[in-house]
């Protein structure tokens, strides 16, 4: 897979995620009425997505940094 294909795949994945979350907006009242444990589980799920994206970018940045060091040598 080349970088353009990888970028297209990542963008499509993000677009599907955003679309899915936006589709839940009309049901926000259901989420607002959740029990504390349900709301905690909702928060945990959201946090796991955020963490996965953050870790992905950290890994990409780490590899970029290693590649820059190799090019300097």
Coordinates of N, CA and C in Angstrom, one line a residue:
X1 N 0.9 -1.2 0.0 CA 0.0 0.0 0.0 C 0.9 1.2 0.0
X2 N 0.6 2.2 -0.9 CA 1.4 3.4 -0.9 C 0.8 4.4 0.0
X3 N 1.4 5.6 0.2 CA 1.0 6.6 1.2 C -0.3 7.2 0.8
X4 N -0.6 7.4 -0.5 CA -1.9 7.9 -0.9 C -3.1 7.0 -0.6
X5 N -2.8 5.7 -0.8 CA -3.8 4.7 -0.5 C -4.1 4.6 1.0
X6 N -3.0 4.7 1.8 CA -3.1 4.7 3.2 C -3.9 5.9 3.7
X7 N -3.5 7.1 3.1 CA -4.2 8.3 3.5 C -5.7 8.2 3.2
X8 N -6.0 7.7 2.0 CA -7.4 7.5 1.6 C -8.2 6.6 2.6
X9 N -7.5 5.5 2.9 CA -8.1 4.5 3.9 C -8.4 5.2 5.2
X10 N -7.4 5.9 5.7 CA -7.5 6.6 7.0 C -8.6 7.6 7.0
X11 N -8.7 8.4 5.9 CA -9.7 9.5 5.8 C -11.1 8.8 5.7
X12 N -11.2 7.7 5.0 CA -12.5 7.0 4.9 C -13.0 6.5 6.2
X13 N -12.0 5.9 6.9 CA -12.3 5.4 8.3 C -12.8 6.5 9.2
X14 N -12.1 7.7 9.2 CA -12.5 8.8 10.0 C -13.9 9.3 9.6
X15 N -14.1 9.4 8.3 CA -15.4 9.9 7.8 C -16.6 9.0 8.3
X16 N -16.3 7.7 8.2 CA -17.4 6.7 8.7 C -17.6 6.9 10.2
X17 N -16.5 7.1 10.9 CA -16.7 7.3 12.3 C -17.5 8.5 12.7
X18 N -17.1 9.6 12.0 CA -17.8 10.9 12.3 C -19.2 10.8 11.9
X19 N -19.5 10.2 10.7 CA -20.9 10.0 10.3 C -21.7 9.2 11.3
X20 N -21.1 8.1 11.8 CA -21.8 7.3 12.8 C -22.1 8.0 14.1
X21 N -21.1 8.8 14.5 CA -21.3 9.6 15.7 C -22.4 10.6 15.5
X22 N -22.4 11.3 14.4 CA -23.4 12.3 14.0 C -24.8 11.7 14.0
X23 N -24.9 10.4 13.5 CA -26.2 9.8 13.5 C -26.8 9.6 14.8
X24 N -25.9 9.6 15.9 CA -26.4 9.4 17.2 C -26.9 10.7 17.9
X25 N -26.7 11.9 17.2 CA -27.1 13.2 17.8 C -28.6 13.2 18.1
X26 N -29.4 12.7 17.2 CA -30.8 12.8 17.4 C -31.3 11.9 18.5
X27 N -30.4 11.1 19.1 CA -30.7 10.2 20.2 C -30.0 10.6 21.5
X28 N -29.5 11.8 21.5 CA -28.7 12.3 22.6 C -29.5 12.2 23.9
X29 N -30.8 12.4 23.9 CA -31.7 12.3 25.1 C -31.6 10.9 25.7
X30 N -31.5 9.9 24.9 CA -31.3 8.5 25.4 C -30.0 8.4 26.2
X31 N -28.9 8.9 25.6 CA -27.6 8.9 26.3 C -27.7 9.7 27.6
X32 N -28.4 10.8 27.5 CA -28.4 11.7 28.7 C -29.2 11.0 29.8
X33 N -30.0 10.1 29.5 CA -30.8 9.4 30.6 C -30.1 8.1 31.1
X34 N -28.9 7.9 30.7 CA -28.2 6.6 31.1 C -27.9 6.6 32.6
X35 N -27.8 5.4 33.1 CA -27.3 5.3 34.5 C -25.8 5.8 34.6
X36 N -25.4 5.9 35.8 CA -24.0 6.3 36.0 C -23.0 5.3 35.4
X37 N -23.3 4.0 35.6 CA -22.4 3.0 35.1 C -22.4 2.9 33.6
X38 N -23.6 3.1 33.0 CA -23.7 3.2 31.5 C -23.0 4.4 31.0
X39 N -23.1 5.5 31.6 CA -22.4 6.7 31.2 C -20.9 6.6 31.3
X40 N -20.5 5.9 32.4 CA -19.1 5.6 32.5 C -18.6 4.7 31.4
X41 N -19.3 3.7 31.0 CA -19.0 2.9 29.9 C -18.9 3.6 28.6
X42 N -19.8 4.6 28.4 CA -19.8 5.4 27.2 C -18.6 6.3 27.2
X43 N -18.2 6.8 28.3 CA -17.0 7.6 28.4 C -15.7 6.8 28.2
X44 N -15.7 5.6 28.7 CA -14.6 4.7 28.5 C -14.4 4.4 27.0
X45 N -15.5 4.1 26.4 CA -15.5 3.8 24.9 C -14.9 5.0 24.1
X46 N -15.4 6.2 24.5 CA -14.9 7.4 23.8 C -13.5 7.6 24.1
X47 N -13.1 7.4 25.3 CA -11.7 7.6 25.7 C -10.8 6.6 24.9
X48 N -11.3 5.4 24.7 CA -10.4 4.4 24.0 C -10.2 4.8 22.6
X49 N -11.2 5.4 22.0 CA -11.1 5.9 20.6 C -10.0 7.0 20.6
X50 N -10.2 7.9 21.4 CA -9.2 9.0 21.5 C -7.8 8.5 21.8
X51 N -7.7 7.6 22.7 CA -6.4 7.0 23.0 C -5.8 6.3 21.8
X52 N -6.6 5.5 21.1 CA -6.1 4.8 19.9 C -5.5 5.8 18.9
X53 N -6.3 6.8 18.6 CA -5.8 7.8 17.6 C -4.6 8.5 18.1
X54 N -4.5 8.9 19.4 CA -3.3 9.5 19.9 C -2.1 8.6 19.8
X55 N -2.3 7.4 20.2 CA -1.2 6.4 20.1 C -0.7 6.2 18.7
X56 N -1.7 6.1 17.7 CA -1.3 6.0 16.3 C -0.4 7.1 15.9
X57 N -0.8 8.4 16.2 CA 0.0 9.5 15.7 C 1.3 9.6 16.5
X58 N 1.4 9.1 17.7 CA 2.6 9.1 18.4 C 3.6 8.1 17.7
X59 N 3.0 7.0 17.3 CA 3.8 6.0 16.6 C 4.3 6.5 15.2
X60 N 3.5 7.2 14.5 CA 3.8 7.7 13.2 C 4.9 8.8 13.4
X61 N 4.8 9.6 14.4 CA 5.8 10.7 14.7 C 7.1 10.0 15.1
X62 N 7.0 9.0 15.9 CA 8.3 8.3 16.3 C 9.0 7.7 15.1
X63 N 8.3 7.1 14.2 CA 8.9 6.5 13.0 C 9.5 7.7 12.1
X64 N 8.7 8.8 12.0 CA 9.2 9.9 11.2 C 10.5 10.4 11.8
X65 N 10.6 10.5 13.1 CA 11.8 11.0 13.8 C 13.0 10.0 13.5
X66 N 12.7 8.7 13.6 CA 13.8 7.7 13.3 C 14.2 7.9 11.9
X67 N 13.3 8.1 11.0 CA 13.7 8.2 9.5 C 14.5 9.5 9.3
X68 N 14.2 10.6 10.0 CA 15.0 11.8 9.9 C 16.4 11.6 10.4
X69 N 16.5 10.9 11.5 CA 17.8 10.6 12.1 C 18.6 9.8 11.1
X70 N 18.0 8.8 10.5 CA 18.7 8.0 9.5 C 19.2 8.8 8.3
X71 N 18.4 9.7 7.9 CA 18.8 10.5 6.7 C 19.9 11.5 7.1
X72 N 20.0 11.9 8.4 CA 21.1 12.8 8.8 C 22.4 12.0 8.8
X73 N 22.4 10.8 9.0 CA 23.6 10.0 9.1 C 24.1 9.5 7.8

